């Protein structure tokens, strides 16, 4: 097992990783920008090192500074969390050059998953169902128009190196395709530093259902069930739940087997998420693999009893998959992303100083956060300030408990998504589990 882990992140996920390390008896070294010098992750780690000024490019995204912190503190492993450098192949290479174990999958898997159109091609070749679309990228309008004519409009242009719901454009006809293609290419260049885009058939009103795979270094692959992440705004997840209300045991079994097959087909190791879209006819299609721990991992933990961060660490240290079949689950869990955003104003970020802060508790309630009364939410980082995760013996109890917990949750002084979630929980479509990725715009017009 590792002796000392560098936690290359901030906020709630840094705290989550530190907690897992402590329970495993591993020392932790955290890193921080000057904006985070008083943050909780700094206080609860064994040692902490400043890696630069507030701007992420100069601190949390600066590979040399992160690696230097691991070197001077003699860490033998590095956990990247999510976001920032977590899926950056250069960090993995830098770790290996410096004899630091990267807690995550091998470089090859990260490279492949990072290039989404390539990953789709590999899956197609391995007989995993994918959405009809371009084979590889579309270099110009001629290719794009030909592919779109073949698969039929509407289509969606996606950035091959994209993420975070950014860089997608829906085109209803060839005129829109002509208008949007160059825009999508230049957006992809400016946001992701690469011009490659690909085309998929646009699925009307899909559900986003993803499977948590767990693989050791010896060819054992298991699946810890699914998460439904259909409650989204601008293609970004807001509420996630496990299990997915819509899946029959048979459909779940088929999708689980497919997810395991997808992971096996690329020799995957460590934790990963196989994302599918499910259409109105219950056909499912692979869209991408995420090679990091996901924001929404706690809903899986709540229904399976697993500690996924500990699993990541154990597997990276070369231990075998344990237990061999972690898929058994009990009850229902939901996660609400508490963002410092104004839902009334197009979810625009709303950083600032929090006044009174009170976190909910009681049976089945977990809050992963770094905020407290008088904490100042920095404009430099993601607007996620807390995750409320709630478990119930069934979906109804999870919903009732979530309403109760959201009522208790007080974050004064800044706008958050809490009041919006209270409205969602009263929505009958949500209560009945009749959700898809257009739920928020259809029900709330935002
Ligand atoms: P990202 O990596 O940026 O999160 P994804 O490929 O995972 O992008 O897609 C994010 C979301 O965008 C999906 O959950 C879904 O809501 C929407 N989406 C992506 N591809 C399609 C598609 N072909 N048809 C309809 N919606 C899509």
Coordinates of C-alpha atoms and ligand atoms in Angstrom, one line a residue:
X1 CA 0.0 0.0 0.0
X2 CA 1.1 3.6 -0.5
X3 CA 2.7 5.5 2.3
X4 CA 1.9 9.1 1.2
X5 CA -0.6 10.4 -1.4
X6 CA -0.6 13.8 -3.0
X7 CA -4.2 15.0 -3.4
X8 CA -4.0 17.1 -6.6
X9 CA -7.3 18.9 -6.2
X10 CA -9.4 21.2 -4.0
X11 CA -12.9 21.5 -2.6
X12 CA -15.1 18.7 -1.6
X13 CA -13.3 16.0 -3.6
X14 CA -9.9 16.8 -2.0
X15 CA -11.6 16.3 1.4
X16 CA -13.2 13.1 0.2
X17 CA -9.9 11.7 -0.9
X18 CA -8.1 12.8 2.3
X19 CA -10.8 11.0 4.3
X20 CA -10.4 7.8 2.3
X21 CA -6.6 7.9 2.7
X22 CA -6.9 8.4 6.5
X23 CA -9.1 5.4 6.8
X24 CA -6.6 3.4 4.9
X25 CA -3.7 4.6 7.1
X26 CA -2.1 6.6 4.3
X27 CA -0.5 10.1 4.9
X28 CA -1.9 12.9 2.8
X29 CA -0.3 16.0 1.2
X30 CA -2.7 18.5 -0.2
X31 CA -2.0 21.4 -2.6
X32 CA -3.6 24.8 -2.6
X33 CA -3.7 28.0 -4.5
X34 CA -3.3 31.3 -2.5
X35 CA -7.1 31.7 -2.8
X36 CA -7.6 28.4 -0.9
X37 CA -5.0 28.9 1.8
X38 CA -7.6 28.7 4.6
X39 CA -9.6 25.9 3.0
X40 CA -10.7 22.8 4.8
X41 CA -8.7 20.4 2.6
X42 CA -5.6 22.3 3.6
X43 CA -6.4 22.0 7.3
X44 CA -7.3 18.3 7.4
X45 CA -4.3 16.9 5.4
X46 CA -1.1 16.0 7.1
X47 CA 0.9 18.5 5.1
X48 CA -0.1 21.2 2.5
X49 CA 1.9 22.9 -0.2
X50 CA 1.1 26.1 -2.0
X51 CA 1.2 25.6 -5.8
X52 CA 0.5 29.1 -7.1
X53 CA -1.9 32.0 -7.4
X54 CA -5.7 31.6 -7.7
X55 CA -6.0 31.2 -11.5
X56 CA -6.2 27.5 -12.1
X57 CA -3.7 27.6 -15.0
X58 CA -1.1 28.8 -12.6
X59 CA -1.9 26.4 -9.8
X60 CA -4.3 23.4 -10.0
X61 CA -3.6 23.0 -13.7
X62 CA 0.1 23.5 -13.5
X63 CA 1.6 20.1 -13.9
X64 CA 5.2 21.1 -13.0
X65 CA 4.0 22.7 -9.8
X66 CA 1.8 19.7 -8.9
X67 CA 4.6 17.2 -9.6
X68 CA 7.1 19.3 -7.7
X69 CA 4.8 19.3 -4.6
X70 CA 4.7 15.5 -4.8
X71 CA 8.5 15.3 -5.2
X72 CA 9.5 17.5 -2.3
X73 CA 7.0 15.8 0.0
X74 CA 8.1 12.3 -1.1
X75 CA 4.7 11.1 -2.1
X76 CA 4.6 7.7 -3.7
X77 CA 1.1 8.2 -5.4
X78 CA -1.1 11.0 -6.6
X79 CA -4.9 11.2 -6.7
X80 CA -6.2 13.7 -9.2
X81 CA -9.9 13.8 -8.2
X82 CA -12.2 15.1 -11.0
X83 CA -11.8 18.1 -13.2
X84 CA -8.5 19.9 -13.4
X85 CA -5.8 17.5 -14.4
X86 CA -7.7 14.3 -13.7
X87 CA -7.9 13.2 -17.4
X88 CA -4.7 14.8 -18.6
X89 CA -2.3 12.3 -20.2
X90 CA 0.6 14.7 -19.6
X91 CA 0.1 14.4 -15.8
X92 CA 0.1 10.6 -16.0
X93 CA 3.3 10.7 -18.0
X94 CA 4.9 13.1 -15.6
X95 CA 3.9 10.8 -12.7
X96 CA 5.5 7.8 -14.3
X97 CA 8.7 9.8 -15.1
X98 CA 8.9 10.6 -11.4
X99 CA 8.1 7.2 -10.1
X100 CA 4.8 8.3 -8.6
X101 CA 1.8 6.0 -9.1
X102 CA -1.1 7.8 -10.7
X103 CA -4.3 6.7 -9.0
X104 CA -6.5 6.0 -12.1
X105 CA -6.4 4.0 -15.3
X106 CA -3.4 3.4 -17.5
X107 CA -2.2 6.2 -19.9
X108 CA -3.5 4.3 -22.9
X109 CA -7.1 4.3 -21.6
X110 CA -7.0 8.0 -20.7
X111 CA -5.7 8.8 -24.1
X112 CA -8.4 6.8 -25.8
X113 CA -11.3 8.1 -23.7
X114 CA -10.1 11.7 -24.1
X115 CA -10.6 11.4 -27.9
X116 CA -14.4 10.7 -27.9
X117 CA -14.8 9.9 -31.6
X118 CA -11.9 7.5 -31.4
X119 CA -13.4 5.8 -28.3
X120 CA -16.7 5.4 -30.2
X121 CA -15.0 3.9 -33.2
X122 CA -13.2 1.4 -30.9
X123 CA -16.5 0.5 -29.3
X124 CA -18.3 0.2 -32.6
X125 CA -15.5 -2.3 -33.7
X126 CA -16.1 -4.2 -30.5
X127 CA -19.8 -4.5 -31.2
X128 CA -20.9 -2.2 -28.4
X129 CA -24.0 -0.3 -29.6
X130 CA -23.1 3.3 -30.5
X131 CA -25.3 6.2 -31.9
X132 CA -25.3 6.3 -35.7
X133 CA -22.8 8.9 -36.7
X134 CA -19.6 9.8 -38.4
X135 CA -16.8 7.3 -38.4
X136 CA -14.1 9.4 -36.7
X137 CA -14.1 13.1 -37.1
X138 CA -15.7 15.3 -39.8
X139 CA -12.9 17.3 -41.4
X140 CA -15.2 19.6 -43.5
X141 CA -18.7 20.5 -44.4
X142 CA -18.8 18.1 -47.3
X143 CA -18.1 15.1 -45.0
X144 CA -20.5 16.5 -42.4
X145 CA -23.3 17.0 -44.8
X146 CA -22.9 13.5 -46.3
X147 CA -22.9 11.8 -42.9
X148 CA -25.9 13.9 -41.7
X149 CA -27.9 13.1 -44.9
X150 CA -27.1 9.4 -44.3
X151 CA -28.2 9.3 -40.6
X152 CA -30.9 11.8 -41.0
X153 CA -31.5 15.1 -39.2
X154 CA -31.5 16.3 -36.4
X155 CA -27.8 15.7 -35.8
X156 CA -25.5 16.9 -33.0
X157 CA -21.9 18.2 -33.6
X158 CA -19.7 17.3 -30.7
X159 CA -16.1 18.2 -29.9
X160 CA -13.9 15.1 -29.9
X161 CA -11.8 16.4 -27.0
X162 CA -14.9 18.0 -25.3
X163 CA -16.3 17.6 -21.9
X164 CA -18.4 19.3 -19.3
X165 CA -21.4 19.5 -21.7
X166 CA -19.6 22.1 -23.7
X167 CA -19.1 22.4 -27.4
X168 CA -22.2 20.7 -28.7
X169 CA -24.5 22.0 -31.4
X170 CA -27.8 20.5 -32.5
X171 CA -28.6 20.9 -36.3
X172 CA -32.1 20.4 -37.6
X173 CA -31.2 20.7 -41.3
X174 CA -28.3 21.2 -43.7
X175 CA -28.5 25.0 -43.5
X176 CA -28.0 24.9 -39.7
X177 CA -25.2 22.4 -40.2
X178 CA -23.5 24.8 -42.5
X179 CA -23.9 27.6 -40.0
X180 CA -22.8 25.7 -37.0
X181 CA -20.0 23.5 -38.2
X182 CA -17.3 26.2 -38.4
X183 CA -18.6 27.7 -35.1
X184 CA -18.3 24.3 -33.4
X185 CA -14.8 23.9 -34.8
X186 CA -13.6 27.2 -33.5
X187 CA -15.4 26.7 -30.1
X188 CA -13.6 23.4 -29.8
X189 CA -10.3 25.0 -30.7
X190 CA -10.7 27.7 -28.1
X191 CA -12.2 25.6 -25.3
X192 CA -10.3 22.3 -25.8
X193 CA -7.2 23.3 -27.9
X194 CA -8.2 20.9 -30.7
X195 CA -10.4 21.4 -33.8
X196 CA -11.6 17.8 -34.2
X197 CA -15.4 17.4 -34.1
X198 CA -17.7 14.5 -34.9
X199 CA -21.4 14.0 -35.7
X200 CA -24.0 11.9 -34.0
X201 CA -27.7 11.4 -34.6
X202 CA -29.5 13.6 -32.1
X203 CA -31.6 11.4 -29.9
X204 CA -34.8 13.2 -28.9
X205 CA -35.5 13.2 -25.2
X206 CA -33.0 10.5 -24.1
X207 CA -32.2 9.4 -20.6
X208 CA -28.5 9.5 -19.5
X209 CA -27.7 6.2 -17.7
X210 CA -24.1 5.4 -16.8
X211 CA -22.5 2.3 -15.3
X212 CA -19.7 2.2 -12.7
X213 CA -17.1 -0.3 -13.7
X214 CA -14.3 -1.5 -11.4
X215 CA -11.3 -3.3 -12.8
X216 CA -8.1 -4.6 -11.3
X217 CA -4.7 -5.0 -12.9
X218 CA -5.3 -8.8 -13.5
X219 CA -8.2 -8.8 -15.9
X220 CA -11.1 -8.9 -13.4
X221 CA -13.8 -6.4 -14.2
X222 CA -17.0 -5.8 -12.2
X223 CA -19.8 -3.4 -12.3
X224 CA -21.2 -1.5 -9.3
X225 CA -24.5 -0.7 -10.9
X226 CA -25.9 2.3 -12.7
X227 CA -26.6 6.0 -12.1
X228 CA -29.3 8.0 -13.9
X229 CA -28.2 11.5 -14.6
X230 CA -31.0 12.8 -16.8
X231 CA -31.7 15.9 -14.7
X232 CA -29.4 18.3 -16.6
X233 CA -29.1 21.9 -17.5
X234 CA -27.1 22.8 -20.6
X235 CA -26.0 19.1 -20.9
X236 CA -24.6 19.3 -17.4
X237 CA -25.8 17.1 -14.6
X238 CA -27.7 18.6 -11.6
X239 CA -29.4 15.6 -9.9
X240 CA -28.3 12.0 -10.1
X241 CA -29.8 8.9 -8.7
X242 CA -29.2 5.1 -8.3
X243 CA -30.7 2.9 -9.4
X244 CA -32.3 4.2 -12.6
X245 CA -36.1 4.1 -12.1
X246 CA -36.7 3.1 -15.7
X247 CA -34.7 -0.1 -16.0
X248 CA -36.2 -3.6 -15.8
X249 CA -34.0 -6.2 -14.2
X250 CA -33.5 -7.7 -17.7
X251 CA -32.5 -4.3 -19.3
X252 CA -30.2 -3.6 -16.3
X253 CA -28.5 -7.0 -16.8
X254 CA -28.0 -6.4 -20.5
X255 CA -26.5 -2.9 -20.0
X256 CA -24.3 -4.1 -17.2
X257 CA -22.9 -6.9 -19.4
X258 CA -22.3 -4.4 -22.2
X259 CA -20.5 -2.0 -19.8
X260 CA -18.3 -4.8 -18.6
X261 CA -17.6 -5.9 -22.2
X262 CA -16.8 -2.3 -23.2
X263 CA -14.3 -2.0 -20.3
X264 CA -12.7 -5.4 -21.1
X265 CA -12.4 -4.6 -24.8
X266 CA -9.9 -1.9 -24.1
X267 CA -8.1 -3.6 -21.2
X268 CA -9.5 -1.1 -18.7
X269 CA -8.0 -0.9 -15.2
X270 CA -9.1 1.0 -12.1
X271 CA -12.5 2.8 -11.8
X272 CA -14.3 4.1 -14.9
X273 CA -17.8 5.1 -16.0
X274 CA -19.4 3.8 -19.2
X275 CA -22.0 6.4 -20.3
X276 CA -25.0 5.4 -22.3
X277 CA -28.0 7.3 -23.7
X278 CA -31.3 5.4 -23.6
X279 CA -33.9 6.4 -26.2
X280 CA -37.7 6.3 -25.9
X281 CA -37.7 2.7 -27.3
X282 CA -35.4 1.5 -24.6
X283 CA -32.4 1.2 -27.0
X284 CA -29.2 2.2 -25.4
X285 CA -26.0 3.6 -27.0
X286 CA -22.5 4.2 -25.7
X287 CA -21.5 7.9 -25.7
X288 CA -18.3 8.0 -23.8
X289 CA -16.0 6.6 -21.0
X290 CA -15.0 8.7 -18.1
X291 CA -11.7 7.7 -16.6
X292 CA -11.9 9.7 -13.4
X293 CA -13.9 9.4 -10.2
X294 CA -17.2 11.2 -11.0
X295 CA -18.9 13.9 -9.0
X296 CA -21.9 11.6 -8.7
X297 CA -20.0 8.6 -7.3
X298 CA -21.6 8.8 -3.8
X299 CA -25.0 7.6 -5.0
X300 CA -23.4 4.4 -6.0
X301 CA -21.7 4.3 -2.6
X302 CA -25.0 4.8 -0.8
X303 CA -26.7 1.9 -2.5
X304 CA -23.8 -0.6 -2.6
X305 CA -21.9 0.2 0.6
X306 CA -18.7 0.5 -1.3
X307 CA -16.1 3.2 -0.8
X308 CA -15.2 4.0 -4.4
X309 CA -12.2 6.2 -3.5
X310 CA -10.7 3.5 -1.4
X311 CA -11.3 1.0 -4.2
X312 CA -9.4 3.3 -6.6
X313 CA -6.5 3.5 -4.2
X314 CA -6.4 -0.2 -3.5
X315 CA -6.6 -1.1 -7.2
X316 CA -3.9 1.4 -8.1
X317 CA -1.7 -0.2 -5.4
X318 CA -2.0 -3.5 -7.3
X319 CA -4.6 -5.2 -5.0
X320 CA -7.2 -7.5 -6.5
X321 CA -10.8 -6.6 -7.1
X322 CA -12.7 -7.0 -3.8
X323 CA -15.4 -8.1 -3.4
X324 CA -15.5 -10.0 -6.7
X325 CA -19.1 -9.0 -7.3
X326 CA -19.8 -5.5 -5.9
X327 CA -23.0 -5.0 -7.8
X328 CA -25.5 -5.9 -5.1
X329 CA -27.5 -2.8 -4.1
X330 CA -30.1 -1.8 -1.7
X331 CA -32.5 1.1 -1.6
X332 CA -32.4 4.4 -3.6
X333 CA -30.0 7.3 -3.5
X334 CA -30.1 10.8 -5.0
X335 CA -27.4 13.4 -5.2
X336 CA -28.2 17.2 -5.5
X337 CA -25.4 19.4 -6.8
X338 CA -25.5 22.5 -4.6
X339 CA -24.1 25.1 -6.9
X340 CA -23.4 28.8 -6.2
X341 CA -25.6 29.7 -9.1
X342 CA -28.8 31.7 -9.8
X343 CA -31.3 29.3 -11.4
X344 CA -33.6 32.3 -12.1
X345 CA -30.8 33.9 -14.1
X346 CA -29.8 31.1 -16.5
X347 CA -27.8 29.4 -13.7
X348 CA -25.1 32.1 -13.8
X349 CA -22.4 31.7 -11.2
X350 CA -23.0 33.5 -8.0
X351 CA -19.8 33.6 -5.9
X352 CA -19.5 35.7 -2.7
X353 CA -19.3 35.4 1.0
X354 CA -21.7 33.0 2.7
X355 CA -23.4 34.3 5.9
X356 CA -25.1 31.6 8.0
X357 CA -24.5 28.1 6.8
X358 CA -26.3 25.0 8.3
X359 CA -25.8 21.6 6.9
X360 CA -28.6 19.0 7.0
X361 CA -28.2 15.6 8.8
X362 CA -30.2 12.8 10.2
X363 CA -30.9 9.3 8.9
X364 CA -29.8 8.6 5.3
X365 CA -28.3 12.1 4.7
X366 CA -24.7 12.8 3.7
X367 CA -23.2 16.1 2.8
X368 CA -19.8 16.3 1.0
X369 CA -18.7 19.9 1.2
X370 CA -16.0 22.4 2.1
X371 CA -18.2 25.4 2.9
X372 CA -19.0 26.8 6.4
X373 CA -20.4 30.0 7.8
X374 CA -18.5 33.1 6.6
X375 CA -16.7 31.1 3.8
X376 CA -16.1 33.1 0.6
X377 CA -16.9 31.2 -2.6
X378 CA -14.1 32.1 -5.1
X379 CA -15.0 33.2 -8.6
X380 CA -11.9 31.3 -9.9
X381 CA -13.3 27.8 -9.5
X382 CA -16.3 25.6 -10.4
X383 CA -19.6 26.7 -8.8
X384 CA -20.2 23.3 -7.0
X385 CA -20.1 24.1 -3.3
X386 CA -21.7 21.0 -1.8
X387 CA -23.2 17.7 -2.7
X388 CA -26.3 16.6 -0.8
X389 CA -26.6 12.8 -1.0
X390 CA -29.7 11.1 0.4
X391 CA -30.6 7.4 0.8
X392 CA -34.0 5.9 1.3
X393 CA -35.2 2.3 1.4
X394 CA -37.2 3.1 -1.8
X395 CA -37.4 6.0 -4.2
X396 CA -40.3 7.5 -2.3
X397 CA -38.4 7.6 1.0
X398 CA -35.4 9.0 -0.8
X399 CA -37.6 11.8 -2.3
X400 CA -39.3 12.6 1.1
X401 CA -36.0 12.6 2.9
X402 CA -34.4 14.8 0.2
X403 CA -37.2 17.4 0.6
X404 CA -36.7 17.4 4.4
X405 CA -32.9 17.7 4.0
X406 CA -33.2 20.5 1.5
X407 CA -35.5 22.4 3.9
X408 CA -32.9 22.1 6.6
X409 CA -30.0 23.2 4.3
X410 CA -29.2 26.9 4.8
X411 CA -26.6 28.8 2.8
X412 CA -27.3 32.5 3.3
X413 CA -25.7 35.4 1.5
X414 CA -25.4 33.8 -2.0
X415 CA -27.8 32.3 -4.4
X416 CA -27.7 28.5 -4.8
X417 CA -29.6 25.7 -6.5
X418 CA -31.3 24.6 -3.2
X419 CA -34.7 26.4 -3.8
X420 CA -34.8 25.1 -7.4
X421 CA -34.4 21.5 -6.2
X422 CA -37.3 21.8 -3.7
X423 CA -39.5 22.7 -6.7
X424 CA -38.2 19.7 -8.7
X425 CA -39.0 17.3 -5.8
X426 CA -42.7 18.5 -6.0
X427 CA -42.9 18.0 -9.7
X428 CA -45.1 14.9 -10.5
X429 CA -43.1 13.9 -13.5
X430 CA -40.0 13.7 -11.3
X431 CA -41.9 11.9 -8.5
X432 CA -43.1 9.3 -11.0
X433 CA -39.6 8.9 -12.5
X434 CA -40.7 10.1 -15.9
X435 CA -37.6 12.1 -16.6
X436 CA -35.3 12.7 -19.6
X437 CA -32.5 15.1 -20.4
X438 CA -35.1 17.8 -21.4
X439 CA -37.0 17.7 -18.1
X440 CA -35.7 21.0 -16.7
X441 CA -36.3 23.0 -19.9
X442 CA -39.7 21.5 -20.4
X443 CA -41.0 21.7 -16.8
X444 CA -39.3 24.9 -15.7
X445 CA -38.4 26.8 -19.0
X446 CA -34.8 27.3 -17.9
Ligands
LIG1 P1 -19.7 15.7 -22.1 O1 -18.5 14.8 -22.1 O2 -19.4 17.1 -22.5 O3 -20.4 15.6 -20.8 P2 -21.5 13.8 -23.4 O4 -21.1 13.1 -24.6 O5 -21.3 13.0 -22.1 O6 -20.6 15.1 -23.2 O7 -23.0 14.3 -23.4 C1 -23.5 15.1 -22.4 C2 -25.0 15.2 -22.5 O8 -25.3 15.8 -23.8 C3 -25.7 13.9 -22.5 O9 -26.0 13.5 -21.2 C4 -27.0 14.3 -23.3 O10 -27.9 15.1 -22.4 C5 -26.5 15.2 -24.3 N1 -26.2 14.5 -25.6 C6 -24.9 14.0 -26.0 N2 -25.0 13.4 -27.1 C7 -26.3 13.4 -27.5 C8 -27.0 12.8 -28.6 N3 -26.4 12.2 -29.6 N4 -28.4 13.0 -28.7 C9 -29.0 13.7 -27.7 N5 -28.4 14.3 -26.6 C10 -27.1 14.1 -26.5

